[in-house]
Amino acid sequence: MLALGIEGTAHTVGVGIVDEGCRVLANVYDMVKPEKGGIHPREAANHHAEAVVPLIRKAADVAGVDLAEIDLVAFSQGPGLGPCLRTVATAARALALSLRRPIVGVNHCVAHLEIGRGVTEAKDPVLLYVSGGNTQVIAFARGRYRVFGETLDIGIGNMLDKFARECGLPFPGGPILEKRAQDGSKLLRLPYSVKGMDVAFSGMLTAALALRKHGASIDDLAYSIQEVAFAMLTEVTERAMAHLDNEEVLLGGGVARNARLQEMVGRMAVDRGAQMFVPPGDLCIDNGAMIAWTGLQMHRGGVRMSMAETIVDQRFRTDEVRVTWR
Ligand code: AMP
Ligand code: MG
């Protein structure tokens, strides 16, 4: 069985093709890079509308399959930016109708976890999902993926990107700050905001920008932001693992590519006799393969959707999905 998945919740539109063994046959994408300011939902949607059809063709080329061989069309149903979600859903519906294949809407956050389970040895991990818009600690419990902790304001990636932008650095800022942090050495005082199982980053952003105004170097700030923010994330992830008596931690989302975050979470895992898993970078960021793989499993688990049920949901919660495939 072959599934084609289309991702398009935010800045990235991606198309992936996977088979029933979670072999990724194609995973192509294109990312909006605004020249100035943040991501404008309508502009991103226009970008996705232009890019999606060529990407579908490219994915089929890379996979070496004809679109007629696709058995299932999956798409990111939410959460995300409304115009982007609607654009990608429209493309998925058109493809499913023209191929006469079933269509499945997939929860984006669940897909980050499922692709990690699919391509690593992790079986039942606690997922630390760290991306631009989302920051959540997720694990499977009583038939659903439950959110054990999350950001109370902005996503970690969003915080990094915004800080970078205010310092005149291009988007996406996360990987640039990772490099700059290697030249930083002074740990500056930044708020450590952990509330129970939740975290908050907007105070840290404000404080870092204020320090910058008073002459702190970008290198030291990048270093300090990483040390403090990643420590916060490691703490809540460890607590979730302790509560659940779980010995696997999986990283997902674009920020999971960060070597310092991997080092901190990896160290925490070793200290408690647990194991950390990190999917390859192209499967950490927003991508179509994770949507295809999750859609394929949902289909195998008996999920069927009418066209009316493919309506998008900007606030689609992780724990709304009944996980029938595990
Ligand atoms: P996603 O939303 O999952 O596609 O991930 C995009 C986010 O990941 C953006 O906010 C990027 O700045 C961030 N990101 C990507 N690579 C890195 C990195 N090496 N370190 C920190 N953040 C990163
Ligand atoms: Mg994501």
Short mmCIF file of C-alpha atoms and ligand atoms in Angstrom, two decimals:
data_model
loop_
_atom_site.label_atom_id
_atom_site.label_comp_id
_atom_site.label_asym_id
_atom_site.label_seq_id
_atom_site.Cartn_x
_atom_site.Cartn_y
_atom_site.Cartn_z
CA MET A 1 0.00 0.00 0.00
CA LEU A 2 1.26 3.48 -0.88
CA ALA A 3 0.12 6.65 0.84
CA LEU A 4 0.76 10.19 -0.34
CA GLY A 5 0.69 12.85 2.35
CA ILE A 6 0.49 16.61 2.01
CA GLU A 7 1.67 18.83 4.84
CA GLY A 8 0.84 22.53 5.00
CA THR A 9 0.04 23.81 8.46
CA ALA A 10 2.39 26.79 8.43
CA HIS A 11 5.53 27.90 6.60
CA THR A 12 6.27 24.60 4.86
CA VAL A 13 4.34 22.78 2.16
CA GLY A 14 5.56 19.23 1.72
CA VAL A 15 4.61 16.05 -0.07
CA GLY A 16 5.72 12.58 0.98
CA ILE A 17 5.10 9.06 -0.22
CA VAL A 18 5.52 6.07 2.11
CA ASP A 19 4.73 2.38 1.97
CA GLU A 20 3.20 0.16 4.65
CA GLY A 21 6.62 -0.59 6.14
CA CYS A 22 7.26 3.14 6.73
CA ARG A 23 9.81 3.25 3.96
CA VAL A 24 9.99 6.88 2.88
CA LEU A 25 10.00 6.77 -0.93
CA ALA A 26 9.79 10.54 -1.33
CA ASN A 27 9.77 13.54 0.96
CA VAL A 28 9.96 16.87 -0.84
CA TYR A 29 9.08 20.32 0.44
CA ASP A 30 9.30 24.02 -0.02
CA MET A 31 9.42 26.61 2.73
CA VAL A 32 8.19 30.21 2.75
CA LYS A 33 10.98 32.58 3.68
CA PRO A 34 9.57 36.05 4.25
CA GLU A 35 12.05 38.79 3.37
CA LYS A 36 10.78 40.95 6.18
CA GLY A 37 8.74 40.24 9.30
CA GLY A 38 7.00 37.02 10.24
CA ILE A 39 4.86 34.60 8.29
CA HIS A 40 1.70 36.11 6.84
CA PRO A 41 -0.96 33.35 6.69
CA ARG A 42 -2.45 34.48 3.38
CA GLU A 43 0.93 34.91 1.70
CA ALA A 44 2.03 31.51 2.94
CA ALA A 45 -1.21 30.00 1.59
CA ASN A 46 -0.60 31.61 -1.81
CA HIS A 47 2.89 30.14 -1.80
CA HIS A 48 1.51 26.68 -0.95
CA ALA A 49 -1.12 26.96 -3.69
CA GLU A 50 1.60 27.57 -6.27
CA ALA A 51 4.00 24.98 -4.94
CA VAL A 52 1.74 22.05 -4.11
CA VAL A 53 1.03 20.63 -7.56
CA PRO A 54 4.70 20.69 -8.72
CA LEU A 55 5.62 19.07 -5.39
CA ILE A 56 3.08 16.27 -5.89
CA ARG A 57 4.60 15.58 -9.32
CA LYS A 58 8.12 15.79 -7.93
CA ALA A 59 7.29 13.36 -5.10
CA ALA A 60 5.94 10.83 -7.60
CA ASP A 61 9.12 11.26 -9.68
CA VAL A 62 11.44 10.82 -6.72
CA ALA A 63 9.50 7.75 -5.54
CA GLY A 64 9.49 6.39 -9.08
CA VAL A 65 5.75 5.75 -9.01
CA ASP A 66 2.83 6.81 -11.08
CA LEU A 67 0.18 8.79 -9.19
CA ALA A 68 -2.31 6.10 -10.23
CA GLU A 69 -0.40 3.69 -7.94
CA ILE A 70 -1.21 5.76 -4.84
CA ASP A 71 -3.76 4.01 -2.61
CA LEU A 72 -4.50 6.74 -0.12
CA VAL A 73 -4.29 10.53 0.11
CA ALA A 74 -3.59 12.08 3.52
CA PHE A 75 -3.28 15.74 4.48
CA SER A 76 -2.59 17.88 7.54
CA GLN A 77 -6.02 18.80 8.93
CA GLY A 78 -4.71 20.97 11.78
CA PRO A 79 -3.62 22.62 13.96
CA GLY A 80 -2.22 25.46 11.93
CA LEU A 81 -2.88 28.64 9.99
CA GLY A 82 -6.39 28.65 8.48
CA PRO A 83 -5.56 29.78 4.93
CA CYS A 84 -2.65 27.32 4.68
CA LEU A 85 -4.74 24.42 5.98
CA ARG A 86 -7.57 25.17 3.57
CA THR A 87 -5.22 25.39 0.59
CA VAL A 88 -3.63 22.04 1.30
CA ALA A 89 -6.97 20.38 2.11
CA THR A 90 -8.33 21.58 -1.23
CA ALA A 91 -5.34 20.09 -3.05
CA ALA A 92 -5.75 16.79 -1.20
CA ARG A 93 -9.47 16.60 -1.93
CA ALA A 94 -8.89 17.30 -5.63
CA LEU A 95 -6.20 14.62 -5.81
CA ALA A 96 -8.28 12.03 -3.93
CA LEU A 97 -11.32 12.70 -6.10
CA SER A 98 -9.39 12.56 -9.36
CA LEU A 99 -7.58 9.35 -8.37
CA ARG A 100 -10.75 7.94 -6.76
CA ARG A 101 -8.89 7.11 -3.59
CA PRO A 102 -9.82 7.47 0.08
CA ILE A 103 -8.77 10.62 1.91
CA VAL A 104 -7.72 10.97 5.55
CA GLY A 105 -7.15 14.17 7.54
CA VAL A 106 -4.26 13.89 9.96
CA ASN A 107 -3.44 15.71 13.18
CA HIS A 108 -0.07 17.38 12.61
CA CYS A 109 1.26 16.85 16.16
CA VAL A 110 0.30 13.17 16.17
CA ALA A 111 2.13 12.82 12.85
CA HIS A 112 5.38 14.10 14.37
CA LEU A 113 5.15 11.33 16.96
CA GLU A 114 4.10 8.59 14.56
CA ILE A 115 6.91 9.20 12.08
CA GLY A 116 9.37 8.99 14.97
CA ARG A 117 7.93 5.64 16.01
CA GLY A 118 8.00 4.59 12.37
CA VAL A 119 11.64 5.35 11.57
CA THR A 120 13.36 4.84 14.93
CA GLU A 121 13.36 1.94 17.38
CA ALA A 122 11.11 3.88 19.78
CA LYS A 123 7.96 1.92 20.65
CA ASP A 124 6.01 3.97 23.15
CA PRO A 125 8.02 7.14 23.70
CA VAL A 126 7.39 10.42 25.41
CA LEU A 127 7.65 12.92 22.56
CA LEU A 128 9.24 16.31 23.07
CA TYR A 129 7.72 18.14 20.12
CA VAL A 130 9.54 21.41 19.55
CA SER A 131 8.72 23.37 16.43
CA GLY A 132 7.98 26.88 15.26
CA GLY A 133 4.39 27.13 16.41
CA ASN A 134 4.15 24.20 18.81
CA THR A 135 5.90 23.07 21.95
CA GLN A 136 4.38 20.03 23.63
CA VAL A 137 5.30 16.98 25.66
CA ILE A 138 3.09 14.17 24.35
CA ALA A 139 2.64 10.52 25.27
CA PHE A 140 0.17 7.73 24.64
CA ALA A 141 -2.25 6.98 27.47
CA ARG A 142 -5.69 5.33 27.50
CA GLY A 143 -6.28 5.29 23.75
CA ARG A 144 -5.09 8.77 22.93
CA TYR A 145 -2.00 10.88 22.60
CA ARG A 146 -2.20 13.16 25.61
CA VAL A 147 -0.47 16.46 26.14
CA PHE A 148 1.44 16.32 29.44
CA GLY A 149 2.95 19.76 29.15
CA GLU A 150 3.06 22.57 26.66
CA THR A 151 3.95 26.19 26.09
CA LEU A 152 1.59 28.68 27.66
CA ASP A 153 2.43 31.34 25.11
CA ILE A 154 4.70 31.00 22.04
CA GLY A 155 6.46 27.98 20.56
CA ILE A 156 10.19 27.58 21.21
CA GLY A 157 11.02 27.91 17.49
CA ASN A 158 8.90 31.04 17.26
CA MET A 159 10.84 32.54 20.17
CA LEU A 160 14.18 31.74 18.49
CA ASP A 161 13.01 33.09 15.12
CA LYS A 162 11.64 36.29 16.66
CA PHE A 163 14.78 36.94 18.65
CA ALA A 164 16.91 36.36 15.55
CA ARG A 165 14.71 38.64 13.47
CA GLU A 166 14.97 41.48 16.01
CA CYS A 167 18.77 41.06 15.82
CA GLY A 168 18.64 41.44 12.04
CA LEU A 169 19.23 37.76 11.26
CA PRO A 170 17.27 35.99 8.51
CA PHE A 171 14.50 33.38 8.89
CA PRO A 172 14.65 30.69 10.15
CA GLY A 173 16.67 31.97 13.09
CA GLY A 174 16.98 28.74 15.08
CA PRO A 175 19.86 27.16 13.13
CA ILE A 176 21.72 30.51 12.93
CA LEU A 177 21.45 31.00 16.68
CA GLU A 178 22.71 27.45 17.18
CA LYS A 179 25.92 28.41 15.35
CA ARG A 180 26.24 31.75 17.13
CA ALA A 181 25.77 30.03 20.50
CA GLN A 182 28.98 28.07 19.90
CA ASP A 183 30.89 31.36 20.12
CA GLY A 184 29.04 32.49 23.25
CA SER A 185 30.34 31.72 26.72
CA LYS A 186 28.71 34.05 29.22
CA LEU A 187 25.52 32.71 30.81
CA LEU A 188 23.29 35.78 31.06
CA ARG A 189 20.32 35.98 33.43
CA LEU A 190 17.09 35.02 31.68
CA PRO A 191 13.75 33.98 33.19
CA TYR A 192 13.37 30.23 33.71
CA SER A 193 9.59 29.85 33.32
CA VAL A 194 8.39 26.38 34.20
CA LYS A 195 4.90 26.18 35.66
CA GLY A 196 4.05 22.65 36.68
CA MET A 197 4.37 20.74 33.43
CA ASP A 198 4.13 23.83 31.25
CA VAL A 199 6.67 26.32 29.96
CA ALA A 200 6.56 29.92 28.74
CA PHE A 201 8.97 31.73 26.45
CA SER A 202 7.70 35.24 25.81
CA GLY A 203 9.27 36.59 29.03
CA MET A 204 12.62 35.17 27.95
CA LEU A 205 12.27 36.83 24.55
CA THR A 206 11.53 40.21 26.15
CA ALA A 207 14.42 39.86 28.59
CA ALA A 208 16.87 38.79 25.88
CA LEU A 209 15.91 41.73 23.67
CA ALA A 210 16.34 44.12 26.61
CA LEU A 211 19.83 42.71 27.28
CA ARG A 212 20.64 43.11 23.60
CA LYS A 213 19.62 46.77 23.78
CA HIS A 214 22.03 47.20 26.67
CA GLY A 215 24.91 45.81 24.63
CA ALA A 216 24.98 42.06 25.30
CA SER A 217 26.47 40.16 22.35
CA ILE A 218 24.29 38.03 20.09
CA ASP A 219 26.65 35.10 20.70
CA ASP A 220 26.27 35.23 24.49
CA LEU A 221 22.52 35.74 24.17
CA ALA A 222 22.14 32.83 21.76
CA TYR A 223 24.15 30.65 24.13
CA SER A 224 22.12 31.76 27.17
CA ILE A 225 18.75 31.37 25.45
CA GLN A 226 19.64 27.83 24.41
CA GLU A 227 20.95 26.86 27.85
CA VAL A 228 17.91 28.20 29.72
CA ALA A 229 15.15 27.31 27.24
CA PHE A 230 16.44 23.79 26.59
CA ALA A 231 16.91 23.17 30.32
CA MET A 232 13.25 24.09 30.84
CA LEU A 233 12.20 21.66 28.11
CA THR A 234 14.42 18.90 29.46
CA GLU A 235 12.96 19.36 32.95
CA VAL A 236 9.31 18.95 31.93
CA THR A 237 10.14 16.07 29.61
CA GLU A 238 11.93 14.27 32.43
CA ARG A 239 8.99 14.79 34.75
CA ALA A 240 6.60 13.30 32.18
CA MET A 241 8.90 10.28 31.82
CA ALA A 242 9.02 9.89 35.61
CA HIS A 243 5.23 10.07 35.98
CA LEU A 244 4.68 7.58 33.18
CA ASP A 245 7.58 5.33 34.18
CA ASN A 246 8.60 5.59 30.52
CA GLU A 247 12.14 4.83 29.37
CA GLU A 248 11.99 6.26 25.86
CA VAL A 249 12.16 9.86 24.78
CA LEU A 250 11.64 10.91 21.18
CA LEU A 251 12.45 14.31 19.72
CA GLY A 252 10.39 15.89 16.95
CA GLY A 253 9.83 19.28 15.31
CA GLY A 254 12.40 21.54 13.65
CA VAL A 255 14.13 22.55 16.89
CA ALA A 256 14.87 18.85 17.52
CA ARG A 257 17.68 19.26 14.99
CA ASN A 258 19.57 21.36 17.51
CA ALA A 259 22.67 19.49 18.74
CA ARG A 260 22.69 21.19 22.14
CA LEU A 261 19.05 20.22 22.78
CA GLN A 262 19.85 16.66 21.75
CA GLU A 263 22.84 16.68 24.09
CA MET A 264 20.80 17.90 27.08
CA VAL A 265 17.86 15.54 26.58
CA GLY A 266 20.25 12.68 25.75
CA ARG A 267 22.16 13.29 28.98
CA MET A 268 18.92 13.34 30.99
CA ALA A 269 17.88 10.07 29.35
CA VAL A 270 21.20 8.35 30.13
CA ASP A 271 21.06 9.57 33.73
CA ARG A 272 17.72 7.88 34.25
CA GLY A 273 18.54 4.71 32.35
CA ALA A 274 16.38 5.69 29.40
CA GLN A 275 17.04 6.04 25.69
CA MET A 276 16.66 9.02 23.34
CA PHE A 277 15.57 8.73 19.71
CA VAL A 278 15.91 11.43 17.04
CA PRO A 279 14.52 10.95 13.51
CA PRO A 280 16.62 12.24 10.57
CA GLY A 281 16.38 16.03 10.17
CA ASP A 282 14.07 15.95 7.14
CA LEU A 283 11.57 13.97 9.18
CA CYS A 284 11.88 16.26 12.22
CA ILE A 285 10.71 19.39 10.44
CA ASP A 286 7.21 19.71 8.99
CA ASN A 287 7.05 17.16 6.18
CA GLY A 288 4.64 15.23 3.98
CA ALA A 289 6.08 11.79 4.80
CA MET A 290 4.87 11.97 8.40
CA ILE A 291 1.37 12.87 7.19
CA ALA A 292 1.40 9.99 4.68
CA TRP A 293 2.59 7.50 7.31
CA THR A 294 0.06 8.57 9.93
CA GLY A 295 -2.74 8.56 7.34
CA LEU A 296 -1.75 5.07 6.26
CA GLN A 297 -1.88 3.80 9.84
CA MET A 298 -5.20 5.51 10.50
CA HIS A 299 -6.61 3.89 7.37
CA ARG A 300 -5.33 0.49 8.53
CA GLY A 301 -6.94 1.23 11.91
CA GLY A 302 -10.30 1.60 10.17
CA VAL A 303 -10.53 5.38 9.90
CA ARG A 304 -12.64 6.51 6.92
CA MET A 305 -13.58 10.10 6.18
CA SER A 306 -16.28 11.57 3.99
CA MET A 307 -15.40 14.77 2.14
CA ALA A 308 -17.55 16.67 4.67
CA GLU A 309 -15.36 15.34 7.46
CA THR A 310 -12.20 16.71 5.87
CA ILE A 311 -12.99 20.23 7.05
CA VAL A 312 -9.85 21.76 8.58
CA ASP A 313 -9.46 22.66 12.25
CA GLN A 314 -7.05 25.45 13.18
CA ARG A 315 -7.18 24.39 16.83
CA PHE A 316 -7.13 20.63 16.33
CA ARG A 317 -6.01 19.27 19.71
CA THR A 318 -3.66 16.30 19.94
CA ASP A 319 -5.95 14.47 22.38
CA GLU A 320 -9.06 14.82 20.19
CA VAL A 321 -7.79 11.96 18.00
CA ARG A 322 -8.95 8.46 18.96
CA VAL A 323 -5.90 6.33 18.28
CA THR A 324 -7.46 3.24 16.76
CA TRP A 325 -4.32 1.97 15.04
CA ARG A 326 -2.21 1.08 18.09
P1 AMP B 1 8.95 23.13 12.12
O1 AMP B 1 7.94 24.19 12.55
O2 AMP B 1 8.82 21.86 12.89
O3 AMP B 1 9.04 22.92 10.64
O4 AMP B 1 10.40 23.71 12.53
C1 AMP B 1 10.81 24.99 12.16
C2 AMP B 1 11.46 25.65 13.36
O5 AMP B 1 12.64 24.91 13.72
C3 AMP B 1 11.90 27.06 13.10
O6 AMP B 1 11.44 27.86 14.18
C4 AMP B 1 13.42 26.98 13.09
O7 AMP B 1 14.06 28.14 13.56
C5 AMP B 1 13.68 25.81 14.01
N1 AMP B 1 14.97 25.15 13.80
C6 AMP B 1 15.39 24.47 12.71
N2 AMP B 1 16.66 24.02 12.89
C7 AMP B 1 17.03 24.40 14.14
C8 AMP B 1 18.22 24.27 14.91
N3 AMP B 1 19.29 23.61 14.44
N4 AMP B 1 18.24 24.80 16.15
C9 AMP B 1 17.17 25.46 16.64
N5 AMP B 1 16.03 25.64 15.96
C10 AMP B 1 15.96 25.12 14.72
MG MG B 2 5.47 20.75 13.06
#
